[in-house]
PDB file of C-alpha atoms in Angstrom:
ATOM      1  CA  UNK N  29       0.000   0.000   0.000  1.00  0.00           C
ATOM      2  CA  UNK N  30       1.394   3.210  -1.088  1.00  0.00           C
ATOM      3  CA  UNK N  31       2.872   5.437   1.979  1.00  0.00           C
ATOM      4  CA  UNK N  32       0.519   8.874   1.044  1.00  0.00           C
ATOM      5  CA  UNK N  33      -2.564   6.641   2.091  1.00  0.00           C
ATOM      6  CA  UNK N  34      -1.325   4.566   5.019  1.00  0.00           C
ATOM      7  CA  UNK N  35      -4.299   5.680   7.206  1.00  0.00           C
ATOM      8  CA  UNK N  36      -6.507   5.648   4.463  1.00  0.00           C
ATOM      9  CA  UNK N  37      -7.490   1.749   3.803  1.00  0.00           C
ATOM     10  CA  UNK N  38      -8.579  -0.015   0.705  1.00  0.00           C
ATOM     11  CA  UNK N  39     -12.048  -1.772   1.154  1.00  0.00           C
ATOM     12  CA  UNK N  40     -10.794  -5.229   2.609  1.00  0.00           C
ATOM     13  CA  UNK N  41     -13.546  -6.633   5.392  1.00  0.00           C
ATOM     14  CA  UNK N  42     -17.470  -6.116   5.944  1.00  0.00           C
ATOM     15  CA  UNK N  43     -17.656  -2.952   7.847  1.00  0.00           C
ATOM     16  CA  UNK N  44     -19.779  -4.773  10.541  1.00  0.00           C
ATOM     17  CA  UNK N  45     -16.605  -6.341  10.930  1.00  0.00           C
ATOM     18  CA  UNK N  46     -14.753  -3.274  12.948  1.00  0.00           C
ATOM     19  CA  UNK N  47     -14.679  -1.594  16.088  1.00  0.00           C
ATOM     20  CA  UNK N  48     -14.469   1.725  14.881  1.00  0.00           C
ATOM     21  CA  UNK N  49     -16.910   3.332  12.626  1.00  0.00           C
ATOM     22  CA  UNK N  50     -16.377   3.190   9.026  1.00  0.00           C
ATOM     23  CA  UNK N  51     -16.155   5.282   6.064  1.00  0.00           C
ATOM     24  CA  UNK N  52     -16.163   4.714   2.560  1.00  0.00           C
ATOM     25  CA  UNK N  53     -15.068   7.303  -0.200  1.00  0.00           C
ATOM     26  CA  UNK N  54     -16.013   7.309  -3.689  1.00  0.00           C
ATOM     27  CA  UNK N  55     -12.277   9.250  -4.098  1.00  0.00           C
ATOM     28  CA  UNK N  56      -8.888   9.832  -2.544  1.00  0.00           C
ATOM     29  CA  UNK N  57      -9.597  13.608  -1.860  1.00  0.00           C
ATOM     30  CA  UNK N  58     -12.961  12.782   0.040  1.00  0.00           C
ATOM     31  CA  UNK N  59     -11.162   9.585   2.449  1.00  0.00           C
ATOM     32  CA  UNK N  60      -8.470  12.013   2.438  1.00  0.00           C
ATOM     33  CA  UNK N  61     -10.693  15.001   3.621  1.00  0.00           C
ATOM     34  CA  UNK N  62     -12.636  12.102   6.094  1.00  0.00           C
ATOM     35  CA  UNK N  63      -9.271  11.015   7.394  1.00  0.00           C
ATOM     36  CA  UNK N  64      -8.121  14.541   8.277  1.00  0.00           C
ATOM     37  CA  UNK N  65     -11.500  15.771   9.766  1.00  0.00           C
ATOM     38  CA  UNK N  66     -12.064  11.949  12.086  1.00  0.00           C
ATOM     39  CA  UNK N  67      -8.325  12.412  13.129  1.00  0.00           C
ATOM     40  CA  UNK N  68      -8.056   8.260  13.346  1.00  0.00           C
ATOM     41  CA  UNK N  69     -11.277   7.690  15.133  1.00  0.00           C
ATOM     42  CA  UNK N  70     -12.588   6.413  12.208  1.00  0.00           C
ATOM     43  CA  UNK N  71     -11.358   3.520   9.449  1.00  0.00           C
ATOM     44  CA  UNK N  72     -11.366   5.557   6.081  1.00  0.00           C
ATOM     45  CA  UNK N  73     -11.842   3.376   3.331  1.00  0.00           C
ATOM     46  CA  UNK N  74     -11.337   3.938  -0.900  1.00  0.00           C
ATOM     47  CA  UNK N  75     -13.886   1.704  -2.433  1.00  0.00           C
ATOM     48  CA  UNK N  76     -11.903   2.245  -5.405  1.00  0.00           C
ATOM     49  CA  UNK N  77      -9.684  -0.471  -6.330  1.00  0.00           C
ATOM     50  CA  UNK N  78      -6.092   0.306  -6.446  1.00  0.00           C
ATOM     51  CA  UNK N  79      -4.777   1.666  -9.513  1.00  0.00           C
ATOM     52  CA  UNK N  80      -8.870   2.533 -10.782  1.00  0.00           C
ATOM     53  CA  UNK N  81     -10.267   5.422 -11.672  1.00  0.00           C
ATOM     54  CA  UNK N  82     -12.962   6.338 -10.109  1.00  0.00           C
ATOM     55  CA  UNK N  83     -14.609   8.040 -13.130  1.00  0.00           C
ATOM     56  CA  UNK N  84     -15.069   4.750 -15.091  1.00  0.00           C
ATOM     57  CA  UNK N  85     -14.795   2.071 -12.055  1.00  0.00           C
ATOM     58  CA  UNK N  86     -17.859  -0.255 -11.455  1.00  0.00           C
ATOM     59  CA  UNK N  87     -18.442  -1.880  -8.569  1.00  0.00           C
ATOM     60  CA  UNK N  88     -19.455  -5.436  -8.374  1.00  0.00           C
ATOM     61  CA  UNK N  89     -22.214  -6.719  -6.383  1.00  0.00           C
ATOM     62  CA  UNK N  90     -20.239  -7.732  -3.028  1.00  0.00           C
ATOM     63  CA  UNK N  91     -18.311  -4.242  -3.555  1.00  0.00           C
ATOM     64  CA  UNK N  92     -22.041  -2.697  -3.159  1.00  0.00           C
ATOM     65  CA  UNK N  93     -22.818  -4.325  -0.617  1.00  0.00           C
ATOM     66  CA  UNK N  94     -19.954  -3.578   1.398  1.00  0.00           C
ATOM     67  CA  UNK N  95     -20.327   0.085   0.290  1.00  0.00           C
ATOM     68  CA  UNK N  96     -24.169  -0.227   1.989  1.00  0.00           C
ATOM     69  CA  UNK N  97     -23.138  -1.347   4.935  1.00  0.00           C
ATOM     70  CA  UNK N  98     -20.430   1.522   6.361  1.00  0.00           C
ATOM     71  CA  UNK N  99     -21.763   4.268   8.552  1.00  0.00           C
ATOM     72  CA  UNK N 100     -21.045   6.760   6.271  1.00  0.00           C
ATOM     73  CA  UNK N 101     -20.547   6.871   2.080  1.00  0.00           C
ATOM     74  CA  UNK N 102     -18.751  10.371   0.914  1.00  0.00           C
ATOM     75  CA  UNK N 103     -19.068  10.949  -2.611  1.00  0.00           C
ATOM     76  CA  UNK N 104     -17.492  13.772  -4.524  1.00  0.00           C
ATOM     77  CA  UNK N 105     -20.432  14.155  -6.733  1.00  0.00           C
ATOM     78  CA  UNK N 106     -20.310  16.543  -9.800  1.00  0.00           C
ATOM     79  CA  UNK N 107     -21.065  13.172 -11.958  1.00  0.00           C
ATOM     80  CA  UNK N 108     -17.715  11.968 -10.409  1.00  0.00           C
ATOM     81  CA  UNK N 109     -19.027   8.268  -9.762  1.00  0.00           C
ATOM     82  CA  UNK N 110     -22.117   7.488 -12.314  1.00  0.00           C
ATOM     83  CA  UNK N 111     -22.256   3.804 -11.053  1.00  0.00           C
ATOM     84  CA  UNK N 112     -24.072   5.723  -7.767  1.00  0.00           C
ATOM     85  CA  UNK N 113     -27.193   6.914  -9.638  1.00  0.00           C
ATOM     86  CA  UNK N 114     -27.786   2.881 -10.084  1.00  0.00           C
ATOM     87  CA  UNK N 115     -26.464   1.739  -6.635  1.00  0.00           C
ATOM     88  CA  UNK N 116     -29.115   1.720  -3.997  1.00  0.00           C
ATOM     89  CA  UNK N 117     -27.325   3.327  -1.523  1.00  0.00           C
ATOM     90  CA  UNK N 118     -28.468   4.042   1.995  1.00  0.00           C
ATOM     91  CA  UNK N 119     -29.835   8.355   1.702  1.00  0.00           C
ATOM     92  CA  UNK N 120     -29.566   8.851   5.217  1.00  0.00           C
ATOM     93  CA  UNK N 121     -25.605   7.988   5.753  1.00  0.00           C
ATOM     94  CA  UNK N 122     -24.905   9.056   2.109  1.00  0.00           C
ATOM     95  CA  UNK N 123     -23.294  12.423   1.582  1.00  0.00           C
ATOM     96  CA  UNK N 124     -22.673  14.247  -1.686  1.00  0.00           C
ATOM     97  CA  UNK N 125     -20.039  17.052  -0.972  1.00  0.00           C
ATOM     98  CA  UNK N 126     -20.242  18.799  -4.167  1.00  0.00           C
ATOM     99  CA  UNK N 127     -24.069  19.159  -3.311  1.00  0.00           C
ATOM    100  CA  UNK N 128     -25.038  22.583  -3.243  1.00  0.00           C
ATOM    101  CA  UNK N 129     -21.962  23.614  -5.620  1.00  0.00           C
ATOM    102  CA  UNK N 130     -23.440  23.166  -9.041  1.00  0.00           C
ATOM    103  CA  UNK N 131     -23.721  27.451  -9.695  1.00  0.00           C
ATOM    104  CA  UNK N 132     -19.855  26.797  -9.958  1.00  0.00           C
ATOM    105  CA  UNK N 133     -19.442  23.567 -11.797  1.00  0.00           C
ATOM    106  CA  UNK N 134     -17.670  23.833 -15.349  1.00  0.00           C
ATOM    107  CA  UNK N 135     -19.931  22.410 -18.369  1.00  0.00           C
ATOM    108  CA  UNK N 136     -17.874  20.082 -20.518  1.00  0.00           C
ATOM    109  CA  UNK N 137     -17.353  18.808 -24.219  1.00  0.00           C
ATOM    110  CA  UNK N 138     -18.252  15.389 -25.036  1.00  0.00           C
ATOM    111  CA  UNK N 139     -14.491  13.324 -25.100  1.00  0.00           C
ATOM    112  CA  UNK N 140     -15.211   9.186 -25.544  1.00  0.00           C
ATOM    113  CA  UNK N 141     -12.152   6.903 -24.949  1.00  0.00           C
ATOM    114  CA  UNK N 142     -11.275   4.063 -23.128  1.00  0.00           C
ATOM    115  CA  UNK N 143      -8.670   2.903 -19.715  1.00  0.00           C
ATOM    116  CA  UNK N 144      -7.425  -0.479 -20.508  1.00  0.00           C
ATOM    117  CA  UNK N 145     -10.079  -2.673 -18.431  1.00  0.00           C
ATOM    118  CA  UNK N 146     -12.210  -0.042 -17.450  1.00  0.00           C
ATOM    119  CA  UNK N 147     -13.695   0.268 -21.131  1.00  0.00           C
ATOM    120  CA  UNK N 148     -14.724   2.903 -22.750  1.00  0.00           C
ATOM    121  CA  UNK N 149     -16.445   6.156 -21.389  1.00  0.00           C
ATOM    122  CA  UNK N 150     -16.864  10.058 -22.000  1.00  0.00           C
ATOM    123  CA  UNK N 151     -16.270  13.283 -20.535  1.00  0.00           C
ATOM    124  CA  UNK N 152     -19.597  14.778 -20.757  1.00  0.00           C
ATOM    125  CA  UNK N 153     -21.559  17.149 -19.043  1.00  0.00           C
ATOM    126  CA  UNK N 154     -19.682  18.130 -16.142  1.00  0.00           C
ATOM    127  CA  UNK N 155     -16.209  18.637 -15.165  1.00  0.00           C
ATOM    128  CA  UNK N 156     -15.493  16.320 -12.354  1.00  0.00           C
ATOM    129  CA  UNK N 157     -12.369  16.864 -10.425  1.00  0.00           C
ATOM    130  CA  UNK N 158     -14.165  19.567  -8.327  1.00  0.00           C
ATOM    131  CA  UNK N 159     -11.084  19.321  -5.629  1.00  0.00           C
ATOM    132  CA  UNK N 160      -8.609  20.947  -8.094  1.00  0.00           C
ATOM    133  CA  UNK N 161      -9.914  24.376  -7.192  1.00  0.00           C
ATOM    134  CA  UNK N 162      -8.645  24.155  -3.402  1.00  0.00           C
ATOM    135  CA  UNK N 163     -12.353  26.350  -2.501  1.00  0.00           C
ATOM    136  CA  UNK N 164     -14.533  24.453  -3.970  1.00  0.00           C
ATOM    137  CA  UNK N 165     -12.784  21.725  -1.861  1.00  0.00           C
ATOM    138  CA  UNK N 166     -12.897  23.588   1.033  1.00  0.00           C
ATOM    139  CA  UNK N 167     -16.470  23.692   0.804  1.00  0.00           C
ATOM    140  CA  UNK N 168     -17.171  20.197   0.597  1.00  0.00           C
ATOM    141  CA  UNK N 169     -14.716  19.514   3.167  1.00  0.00           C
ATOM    142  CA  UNK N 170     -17.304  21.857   4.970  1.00  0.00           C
ATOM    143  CA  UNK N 171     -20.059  19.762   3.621  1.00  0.00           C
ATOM    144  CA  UNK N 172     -18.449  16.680   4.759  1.00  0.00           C
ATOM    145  CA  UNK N 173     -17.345  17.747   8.358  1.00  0.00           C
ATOM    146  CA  UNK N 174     -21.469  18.585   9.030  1.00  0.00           C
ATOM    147  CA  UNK N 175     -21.959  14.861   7.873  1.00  0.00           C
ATOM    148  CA  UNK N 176     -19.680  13.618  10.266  1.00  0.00           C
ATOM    149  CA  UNK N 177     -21.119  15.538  13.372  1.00  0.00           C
ATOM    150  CA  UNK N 178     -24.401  14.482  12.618  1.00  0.00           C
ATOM    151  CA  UNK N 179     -23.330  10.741  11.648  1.00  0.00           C
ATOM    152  CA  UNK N 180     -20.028   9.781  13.839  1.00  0.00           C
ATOM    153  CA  UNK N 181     -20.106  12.903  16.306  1.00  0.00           C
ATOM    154  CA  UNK N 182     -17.796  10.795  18.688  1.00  0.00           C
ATOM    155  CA  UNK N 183     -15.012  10.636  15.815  1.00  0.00           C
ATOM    156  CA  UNK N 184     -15.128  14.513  15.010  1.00  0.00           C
ATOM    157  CA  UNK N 185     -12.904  16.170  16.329  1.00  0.00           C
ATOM    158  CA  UNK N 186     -14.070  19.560  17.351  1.00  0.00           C
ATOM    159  CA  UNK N 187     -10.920  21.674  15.687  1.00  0.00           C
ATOM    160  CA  UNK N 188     -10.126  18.849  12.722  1.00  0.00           C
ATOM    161  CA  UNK N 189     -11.534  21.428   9.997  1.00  0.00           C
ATOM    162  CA  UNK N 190     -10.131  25.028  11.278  1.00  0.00           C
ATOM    163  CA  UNK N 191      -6.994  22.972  10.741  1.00  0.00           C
ATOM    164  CA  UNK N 192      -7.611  21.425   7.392  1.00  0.00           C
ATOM    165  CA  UNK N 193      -9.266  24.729   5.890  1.00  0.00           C
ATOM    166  CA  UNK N 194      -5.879  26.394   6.709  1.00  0.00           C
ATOM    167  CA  UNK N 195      -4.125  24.324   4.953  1.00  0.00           C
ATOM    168  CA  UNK N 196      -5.609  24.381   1.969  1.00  0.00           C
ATOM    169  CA  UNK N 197      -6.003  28.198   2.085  1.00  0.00           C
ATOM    170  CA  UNK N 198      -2.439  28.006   2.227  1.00  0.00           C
ATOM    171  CA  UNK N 199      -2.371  25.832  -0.833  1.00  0.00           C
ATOM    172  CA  UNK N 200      -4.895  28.689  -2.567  1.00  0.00           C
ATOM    173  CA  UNK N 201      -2.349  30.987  -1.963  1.00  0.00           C
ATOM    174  CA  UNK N 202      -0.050  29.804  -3.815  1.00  0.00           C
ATOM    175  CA  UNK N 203      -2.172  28.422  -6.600  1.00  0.00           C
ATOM    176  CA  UNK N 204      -3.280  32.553  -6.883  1.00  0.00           C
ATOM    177  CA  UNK N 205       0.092  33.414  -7.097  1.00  0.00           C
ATOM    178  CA  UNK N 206       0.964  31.464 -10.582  1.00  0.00           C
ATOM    179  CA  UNK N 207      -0.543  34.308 -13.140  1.00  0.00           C
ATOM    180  CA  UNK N 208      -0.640  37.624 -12.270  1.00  0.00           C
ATOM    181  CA  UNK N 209      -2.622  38.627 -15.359  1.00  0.00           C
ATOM    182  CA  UNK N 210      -4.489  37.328 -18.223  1.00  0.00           C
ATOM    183  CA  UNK N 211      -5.238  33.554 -18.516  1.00  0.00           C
ATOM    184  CA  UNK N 212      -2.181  31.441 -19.610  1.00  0.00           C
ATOM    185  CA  UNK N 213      -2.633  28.964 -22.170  1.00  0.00           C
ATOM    186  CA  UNK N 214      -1.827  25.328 -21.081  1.00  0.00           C
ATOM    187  CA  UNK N 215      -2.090  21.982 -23.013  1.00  0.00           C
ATOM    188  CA  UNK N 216      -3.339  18.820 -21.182  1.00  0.00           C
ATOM    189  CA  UNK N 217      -2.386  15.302 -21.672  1.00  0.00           C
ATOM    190  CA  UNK N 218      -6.036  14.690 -20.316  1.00  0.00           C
ATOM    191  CA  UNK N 219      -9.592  16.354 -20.195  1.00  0.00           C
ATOM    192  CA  UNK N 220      -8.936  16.529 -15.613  1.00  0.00           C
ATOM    193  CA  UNK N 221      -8.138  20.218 -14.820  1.00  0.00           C
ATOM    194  CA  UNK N 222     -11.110  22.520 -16.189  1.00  0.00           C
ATOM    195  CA  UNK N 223     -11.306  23.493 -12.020  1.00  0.00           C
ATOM    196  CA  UNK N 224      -7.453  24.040 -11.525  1.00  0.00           C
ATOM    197  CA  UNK N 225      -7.164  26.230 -14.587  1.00  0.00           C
ATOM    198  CA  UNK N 226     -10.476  28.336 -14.148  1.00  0.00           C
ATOM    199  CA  UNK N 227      -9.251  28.855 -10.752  1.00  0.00           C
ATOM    200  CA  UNK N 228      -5.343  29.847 -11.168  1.00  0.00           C
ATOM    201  CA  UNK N 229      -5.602  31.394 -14.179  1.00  0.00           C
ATOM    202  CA  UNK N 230      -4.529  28.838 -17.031  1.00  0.00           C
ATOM    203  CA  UNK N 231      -6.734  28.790 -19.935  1.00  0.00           C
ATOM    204  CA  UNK N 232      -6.271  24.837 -20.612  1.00  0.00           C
ATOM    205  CA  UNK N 233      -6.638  23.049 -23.739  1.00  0.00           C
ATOM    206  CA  UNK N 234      -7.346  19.516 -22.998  1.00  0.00           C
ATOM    207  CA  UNK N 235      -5.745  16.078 -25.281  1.00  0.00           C
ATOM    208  CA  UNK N 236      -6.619  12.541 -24.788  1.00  0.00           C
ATOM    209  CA  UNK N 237      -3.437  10.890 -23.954  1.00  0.00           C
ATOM    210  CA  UNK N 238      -2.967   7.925 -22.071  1.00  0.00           C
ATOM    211  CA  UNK N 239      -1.314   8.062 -18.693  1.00  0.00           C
ATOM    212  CA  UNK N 240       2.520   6.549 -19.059  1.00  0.00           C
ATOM    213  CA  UNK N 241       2.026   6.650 -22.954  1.00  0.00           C
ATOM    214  CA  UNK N 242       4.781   7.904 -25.322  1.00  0.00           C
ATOM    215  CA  UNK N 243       2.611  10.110 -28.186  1.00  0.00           C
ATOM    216  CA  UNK N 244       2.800   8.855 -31.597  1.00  0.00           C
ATOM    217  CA  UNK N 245       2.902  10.456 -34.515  1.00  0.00           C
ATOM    218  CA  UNK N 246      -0.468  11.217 -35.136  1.00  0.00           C
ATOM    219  CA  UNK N 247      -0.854  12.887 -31.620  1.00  0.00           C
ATOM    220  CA  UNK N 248       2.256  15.147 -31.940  1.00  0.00           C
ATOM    221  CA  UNK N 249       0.848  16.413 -35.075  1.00  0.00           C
ATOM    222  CA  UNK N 250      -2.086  17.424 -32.935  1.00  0.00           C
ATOM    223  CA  UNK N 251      -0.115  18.584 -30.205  1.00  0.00           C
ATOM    224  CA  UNK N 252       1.832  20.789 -32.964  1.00  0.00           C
ATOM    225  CA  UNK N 253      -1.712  21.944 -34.170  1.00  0.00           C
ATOM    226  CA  UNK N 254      -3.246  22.875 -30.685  1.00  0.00           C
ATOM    227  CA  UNK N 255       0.276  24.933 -29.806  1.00  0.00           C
ATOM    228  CA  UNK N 256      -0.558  27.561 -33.021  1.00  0.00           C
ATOM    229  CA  UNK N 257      -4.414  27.723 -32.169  1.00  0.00           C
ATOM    230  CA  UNK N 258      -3.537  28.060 -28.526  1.00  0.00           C
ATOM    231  CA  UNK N 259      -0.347  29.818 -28.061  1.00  0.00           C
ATOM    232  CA  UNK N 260       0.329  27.594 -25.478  1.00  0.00           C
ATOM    233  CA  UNK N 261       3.745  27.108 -23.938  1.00  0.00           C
ATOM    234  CA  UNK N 262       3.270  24.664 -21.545  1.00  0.00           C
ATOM    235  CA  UNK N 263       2.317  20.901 -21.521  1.00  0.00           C
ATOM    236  CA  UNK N 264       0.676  19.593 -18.280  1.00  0.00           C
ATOM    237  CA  UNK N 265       0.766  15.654 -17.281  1.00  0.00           C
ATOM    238  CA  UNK N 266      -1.504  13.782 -15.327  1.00  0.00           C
ATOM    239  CA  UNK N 267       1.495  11.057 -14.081  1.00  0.00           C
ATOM    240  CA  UNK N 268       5.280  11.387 -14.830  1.00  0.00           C
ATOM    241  CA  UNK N 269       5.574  10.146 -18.862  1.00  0.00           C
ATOM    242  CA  UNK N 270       8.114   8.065 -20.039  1.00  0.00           C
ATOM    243  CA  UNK N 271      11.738   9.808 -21.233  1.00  0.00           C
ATOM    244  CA  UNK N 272      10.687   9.404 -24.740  1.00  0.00           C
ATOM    245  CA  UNK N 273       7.317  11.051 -24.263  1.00  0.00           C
ATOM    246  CA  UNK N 274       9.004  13.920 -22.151  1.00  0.00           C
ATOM    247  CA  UNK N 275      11.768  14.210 -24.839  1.00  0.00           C
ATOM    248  CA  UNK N 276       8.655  14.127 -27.702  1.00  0.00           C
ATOM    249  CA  UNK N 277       6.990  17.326 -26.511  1.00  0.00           C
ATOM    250  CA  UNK N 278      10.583  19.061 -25.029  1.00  0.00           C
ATOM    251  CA  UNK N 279      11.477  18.662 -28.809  1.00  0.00           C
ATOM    252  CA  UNK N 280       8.232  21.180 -29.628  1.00  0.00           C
ATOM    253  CA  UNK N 281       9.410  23.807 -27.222  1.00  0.00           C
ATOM    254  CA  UNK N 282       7.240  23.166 -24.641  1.00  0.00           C
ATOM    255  CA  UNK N 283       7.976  23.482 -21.088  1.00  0.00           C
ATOM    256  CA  UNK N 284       6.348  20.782 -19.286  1.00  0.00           C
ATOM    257  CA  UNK N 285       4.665  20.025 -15.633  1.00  0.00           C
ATOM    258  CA  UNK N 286       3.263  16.933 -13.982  1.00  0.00           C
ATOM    259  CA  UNK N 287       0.098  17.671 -12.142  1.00  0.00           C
ATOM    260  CA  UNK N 288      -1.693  14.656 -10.373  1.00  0.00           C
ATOM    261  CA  UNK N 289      -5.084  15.107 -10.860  1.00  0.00           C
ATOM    262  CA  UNK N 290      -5.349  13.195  -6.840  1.00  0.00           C
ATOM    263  CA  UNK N 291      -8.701  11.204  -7.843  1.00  0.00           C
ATOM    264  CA  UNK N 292      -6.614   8.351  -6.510  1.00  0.00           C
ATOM    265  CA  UNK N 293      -3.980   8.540  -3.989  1.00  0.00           C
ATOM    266  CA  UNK N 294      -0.296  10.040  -5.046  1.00  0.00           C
ATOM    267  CA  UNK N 295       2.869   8.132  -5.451  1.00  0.00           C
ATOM    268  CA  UNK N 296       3.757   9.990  -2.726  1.00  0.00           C
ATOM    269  CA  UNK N 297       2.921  12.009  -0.166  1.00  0.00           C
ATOM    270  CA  UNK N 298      -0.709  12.879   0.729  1.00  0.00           C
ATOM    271  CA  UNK N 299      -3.115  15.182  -0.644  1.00  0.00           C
ATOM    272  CA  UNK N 300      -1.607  18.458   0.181  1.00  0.00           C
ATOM    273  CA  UNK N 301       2.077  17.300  -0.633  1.00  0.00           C
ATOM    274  CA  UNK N 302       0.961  16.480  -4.274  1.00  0.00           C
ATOM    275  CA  UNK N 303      -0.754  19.847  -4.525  1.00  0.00           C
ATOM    276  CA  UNK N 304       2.091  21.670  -3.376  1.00  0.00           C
ATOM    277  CA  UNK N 305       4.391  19.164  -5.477  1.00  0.00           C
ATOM    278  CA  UNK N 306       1.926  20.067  -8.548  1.00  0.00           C
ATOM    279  CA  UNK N 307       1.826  23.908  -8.601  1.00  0.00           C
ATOM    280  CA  UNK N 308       5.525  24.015  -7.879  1.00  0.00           C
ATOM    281  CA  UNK N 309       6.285  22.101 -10.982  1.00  0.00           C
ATOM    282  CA  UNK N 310       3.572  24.085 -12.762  1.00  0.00           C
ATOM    283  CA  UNK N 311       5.208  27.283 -11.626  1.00  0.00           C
ATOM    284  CA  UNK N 312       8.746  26.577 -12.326  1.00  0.00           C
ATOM    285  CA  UNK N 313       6.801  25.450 -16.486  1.00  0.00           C
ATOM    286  CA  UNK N 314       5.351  28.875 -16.588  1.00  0.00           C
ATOM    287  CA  UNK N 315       8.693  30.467 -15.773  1.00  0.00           C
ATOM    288  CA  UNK N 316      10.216  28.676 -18.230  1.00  0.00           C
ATOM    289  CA  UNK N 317       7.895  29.398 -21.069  1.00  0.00           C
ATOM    290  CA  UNK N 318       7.935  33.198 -20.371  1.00  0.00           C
TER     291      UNK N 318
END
């Protein structure tokens, strides 16, 4: 199990099974957001299988019914997790964190691929990584701390989310501090940061590469055609790409950044170490391509 997520455990026994009250997360920010606020009073779990993404995961029948069964179910919401307009979950110790939010979700184009086993899906509709714009998460980290004090007060601790809003005003901080002026242009390897660039100022421009993929021909003619429409400098990556694919788009003039979009849990680190990890990089790209 990766070190960012020690306290944050992947769905392994029947929650009836525990002594402390459990928690299940539809995404890493929300058990990461549960873990922070219940300070280890409760057992956080991902229902997402390792290595899934939560956008196009699909839980089987004895994942649902472990799902039904914890105390509490966080979902980001924002269309995050379709399978959960299917899933019969339990209302009353269901939360939806983005609930409330939708005056300041970002409407999407239609983008239709596929994630190895996962199969295909689209973006449609609505953006979905809400968290990337460190208010909005904030807010459901509000949402979510209400939840817990009516669900598990016991495992609430009473200062938990003074503490975590500070740090990820923090975090805003420095996300504000990237572009003083007019929108940037970035290029995307992936259709995941409509929230981060509407709320640092990058105007982003999205491609439909797959994660740890080196771009082939076709797609660097694309990439080569999105630069003169865009004016973009910068190429953002959802995961560190391989030296060829980093070498590939260095070879356009493109400064480049990795930025984990933190559906799932980080190589390393936790949630804030990422960010911080994420608009450094970014930062130190948008210096270079000045």
């Amino acid at each position: 199990m990766r070190a960012a997520v020690a306290a944050v455990l992947l769905m392994a026994a029947p929650a009836w099974a525990q002594d402390r009250p459990v928690i299940v997360a539809d995404s890493y920010p929300m058990a990461y957001f549960a873990e922070r606020l219940t300070g280890g009073a409760a057992e956080v779990r991902l229902a997402v299988p390792e290595g899934r993404d939560p956008s196009s995961w699909r839980p089987g029948l004895s994942d649902i019914i472990e799902i039904q069964a914890a105390d509490l179910i966080v979902l980001n919401g924002a269309g995050l997790s379709d399978w959960t307009t299917r899933a019969a979950l339990p209302r009353a110790r269901t939360v939806e964190t983005a609930r409330g939010l939708e005056a300041a979700f970002i409407a999407t184009e239609t983008i239709t691929h596929s994630h190895g086993e996962e199969g295909s899906h689209s973006h449609e509709g609505v953006a979905t990584h809400t968290w990337l714009d460190l208010d909005l998460a904030a807010q459901q980290a509000e949402v979510l701390a209400t939840a817990l004090g009516r669900a598990l007060p016991e495992a609430t601790p009473d200062d938990a989310l003074t503490t975590l809003l500070s740090d990820l005003q923090a975090l805003d901080v420095q996300g504000d501090a990237l572009v003083a002026d007019m929108p940037v242009p970035v290029i995307a390897s992936h259709p995941r940061y409509e929230y981060l660039g509407q709320a640092y100022g990058l105007s982003v421009t999205s491609l439909d590469w797959e994660a740890g993929a080196t771009p082939d021909a076709a797609q660097l003619i694309e990439l080569r055609g999105r630069m003169a429409e865009t004016g973009a400098g910068v190429f953002l990556w959802e995961a560190a790409p391989p030296d060829a694919a980093r070498e590939a788009v260095a070879a356009l003039g493109l400064a480049q950044a990795v930025f984990p979009p933190l559906a799932m849990p980080p190589e390393q680190g936790d949630f804030l170490d990422a960010f911080r990890q994420g608009l450094s990089d970014l930062e130190t790209a948008l210096t270079t391509s000045e």
